[in-house]
């Protein structure tokens, strides 16, 4: 069955999702990308194993056959992938998501979540620059949220010292 790997509620598999399965994508790679390091980022809720041409590249968590045996994991750090000098390649992902077993398709749809995964391949330099930008933005947001209570506390302390009658 041809399925979108995101598996949103409105485009879920017709055969019902048993919470584990194989996803395959046949790729035609241009010769300009042969032996060139690319950055792969994987977004998921469950656990997966990523294979390129039958060779295991990465494990993200532990793919299980039940909620007890699955260890969900997500690593948003880009990882290196290189295509050998062949035009055709097979990218395969063994994916399990037993976290999804506790929810219905409707609940996932209402929360705008997907039960599947997404893989993004990019130029290594672009991926590294985007990662640095995300870290900077996150640091700035954390700094702002930390500065507001500190500023209010300092204002409270100044008022406490200089206006003793309001104690």
Short mmCIF file of C-alpha atoms in Angstrom, two decimals:
data_model
loop_
_atom_site.label_atom_id
_atom_site.label_comp_id
_atom_site.label_asym_id
_atom_site.label_seq_id
_atom_site.Cartn_x
_atom_site.Cartn_y
_atom_site.Cartn_z
CA UNK A 1 0.00 0.00 0.00
CA UNK A 2 1.30 3.47 -0.84
CA UNK A 3 1.18 5.56 2.33
CA UNK A 4 2.35 9.03 3.34
CA UNK A 5 5.00 8.41 6.01
CA UNK A 6 3.50 11.19 8.15
CA UNK A 7 0.26 9.25 8.53
CA UNK A 8 -1.96 12.18 9.39
CA UNK A 9 -5.50 11.28 10.45
CA UNK A 10 -7.00 12.27 7.08
CA UNK A 11 -4.51 10.25 4.99
CA UNK A 12 -4.06 7.20 7.20
CA UNK A 13 -3.43 3.75 5.73
CA UNK A 14 -6.53 2.07 4.35
CA UNK A 15 -5.39 -1.28 5.74
CA UNK A 16 -5.31 0.15 9.28
CA UNK A 17 -2.03 0.82 11.05
CA UNK A 18 -0.75 -2.09 13.18
CA UNK A 19 1.73 0.31 14.90
CA UNK A 20 4.74 -1.27 13.16
CA UNK A 21 5.79 -1.55 9.53
CA UNK A 22 8.31 -1.02 6.74
CA UNK A 23 8.41 2.10 4.60
CA UNK A 24 10.42 2.10 1.37
CA UNK A 25 11.38 4.85 -1.03
CA UNK A 26 13.18 4.23 -4.32
CA UNK A 27 15.51 7.13 -5.10
CA UNK A 28 17.24 8.21 -8.27
CA UNK A 29 20.31 10.12 -7.19
CA UNK A 30 22.03 12.54 -9.51
CA UNK A 31 25.74 11.91 -10.07
CA UNK A 32 26.54 15.33 -8.55
CA UNK A 33 25.43 13.91 -5.15
CA UNK A 34 27.49 10.72 -5.27
CA UNK A 35 30.00 10.53 -2.37
CA UNK A 36 28.81 13.93 -1.13
CA UNK A 37 27.94 14.05 2.58
CA UNK A 38 24.32 15.03 3.15
CA UNK A 39 22.62 15.77 6.45
CA UNK A 40 19.65 13.59 7.39
CA UNK A 41 17.20 14.76 10.03
CA UNK A 42 14.45 12.47 11.28
CA UNK A 43 11.30 13.65 13.04
CA UNK A 44 9.20 10.94 14.69
CA UNK A 45 7.12 9.99 17.71
CA UNK A 46 8.04 6.30 17.86
CA UNK A 47 11.20 4.32 17.13
CA UNK A 48 12.89 3.54 13.83
CA UNK A 49 15.76 1.91 11.99
CA UNK A 50 16.97 3.60 8.79
CA UNK A 51 18.51 1.49 6.02
CA UNK A 52 20.16 2.58 2.77
CA UNK A 53 20.45 -0.16 0.14
CA UNK A 54 19.97 -2.85 2.80
CA UNK A 55 22.64 -1.48 5.18
CA UNK A 56 21.55 -0.23 8.58
CA UNK A 57 22.55 3.43 8.90
CA UNK A 58 20.96 4.56 12.16
CA UNK A 59 18.72 3.40 14.99
CA UNK A 60 16.46 5.87 16.73
CA UNK A 61 15.21 4.12 19.84
CA UNK A 62 14.26 0.45 19.85
CA UNK A 63 11.68 -0.78 17.35
CA UNK A 64 9.37 -3.10 19.24
CA UNK A 65 6.39 -5.35 18.65
CA UNK A 66 4.50 -3.95 21.66
CA UNK A 67 4.39 -0.83 23.81
CA UNK A 68 6.53 -2.62 26.41
CA UNK A 69 9.32 -3.54 23.99
CA UNK A 70 9.42 -0.22 22.10
CA UNK A 71 11.72 2.57 23.26
CA UNK A 72 10.66 5.78 21.52
CA UNK A 73 13.40 8.26 20.71
CA UNK A 74 13.83 11.42 18.68
CA UNK A 75 17.14 12.99 17.79
CA UNK A 76 16.84 16.22 15.83
CA UNK A 77 20.56 16.51 15.27
CA UNK A 78 21.46 16.05 11.61
CA UNK A 79 23.33 12.84 10.81
CA UNK A 80 25.55 12.15 7.79
CA UNK A 81 24.40 10.13 4.78
CA UNK A 82 26.37 9.49 1.58
CA UNK A 83 25.13 7.89 -1.62
CA UNK A 84 27.50 5.52 -3.41
CA UNK A 85 28.12 6.00 -7.16
CA UNK A 86 24.92 4.32 -8.33
CA UNK A 87 21.90 6.03 -9.77
CA UNK A 88 19.24 3.96 -7.97
CA UNK A 89 19.06 3.58 -4.20
CA UNK A 90 16.53 2.19 -1.75
CA UNK A 91 15.86 4.06 1.49
CA UNK A 92 13.95 1.83 3.90
CA UNK A 93 12.67 2.60 7.38
CA UNK A 94 11.43 0.05 9.89
CA UNK A 95 9.15 2.09 12.11
CA UNK A 96 7.05 1.38 15.19
CA UNK A 97 4.82 3.74 17.11
CA UNK A 98 3.01 2.12 20.00
CA UNK A 99 2.57 5.53 21.61
CA UNK A 100 -0.08 5.95 18.94
CA UNK A 101 -1.89 2.80 20.15
CA UNK A 102 -3.22 4.76 23.14
CA UNK A 103 -4.85 7.37 20.88
CA UNK A 104 -7.48 7.28 18.19
CA UNK A 105 -7.01 8.71 14.69
CA UNK A 106 -9.56 11.40 15.58
CA UNK A 107 -7.61 12.48 18.66
CA UNK A 108 -4.39 12.72 16.64
CA UNK A 109 -6.25 14.75 14.02
CA UNK A 110 -7.65 17.16 16.62
CA UNK A 111 -4.15 17.68 18.06
CA UNK A 112 -2.75 18.12 14.51
CA UNK A 113 -0.20 15.36 15.12
CA UNK A 114 0.95 12.60 12.86
CA UNK A 115 1.52 8.97 13.76
CA UNK A 116 4.43 8.51 11.37
CA UNK A 117 7.78 10.11 10.66
CA UNK A 118 9.54 12.54 8.35
CA UNK A 119 13.06 12.35 6.93
CA UNK A 120 14.72 15.43 5.48
CA UNK A 121 17.97 15.31 3.47
CA UNK A 122 19.91 18.56 3.06
CA UNK A 123 23.29 19.98 2.29
CA UNK A 124 25.48 19.53 5.39
CA UNK A 125 26.38 23.23 5.60
CA UNK A 126 22.76 24.35 5.35
CA UNK A 127 21.67 21.85 8.01
CA UNK A 128 24.41 22.99 10.40
CA UNK A 129 23.52 26.66 9.87
CA UNK A 130 19.82 25.95 10.51
CA UNK A 131 20.69 24.04 13.69
CA UNK A 132 22.78 26.99 14.98
CA UNK A 133 19.92 29.38 14.17
CA UNK A 134 17.41 27.20 16.07
CA UNK A 135 19.74 27.03 19.07
CA UNK A 136 20.18 30.82 19.05
CA UNK A 137 16.44 31.41 18.84
CA UNK A 138 15.81 28.96 21.66
CA UNK A 139 18.51 30.58 23.81
CA UNK A 140 17.05 34.04 23.17
CA UNK A 141 13.55 32.88 24.14
CA UNK A 142 14.84 31.25 27.31
CA UNK A 143 16.78 34.40 28.16
CA UNK A 144 13.70 36.59 27.76
CA UNK A 145 11.55 34.31 29.90
CA UNK A 146 14.27 34.21 32.57
CA UNK A 147 14.84 38.00 32.48
CA UNK A 148 11.20 38.94 33.12
CA UNK A 149 10.92 37.35 36.60
CA UNK A 150 14.40 38.64 37.51
CA UNK A 151 13.42 42.19 36.49
CA UNK A 152 10.16 42.01 38.43
CA UNK A 153 11.99 40.61 41.46
CA UNK A 154 14.56 43.42 41.27
CA UNK A 155 11.76 46.01 41.00
CA UNK A 156 10.06 44.46 44.04
CA UNK A 157 13.34 44.59 45.98
CA UNK A 158 13.91 48.29 45.08
CA UNK A 159 10.37 49.19 46.14
CA UNK A 160 10.86 47.23 49.38
CA UNK A 161 14.04 49.18 50.22
CA UNK A 162 12.98 52.70 49.20
CA UNK A 163 9.33 52.59 50.29
CA UNK A 164 9.46 51.05 53.77
CA UNK A 165 5.97 52.27 54.68
CA UNK A 166 4.46 49.86 52.11
CA UNK A 167 6.01 46.82 53.77
#
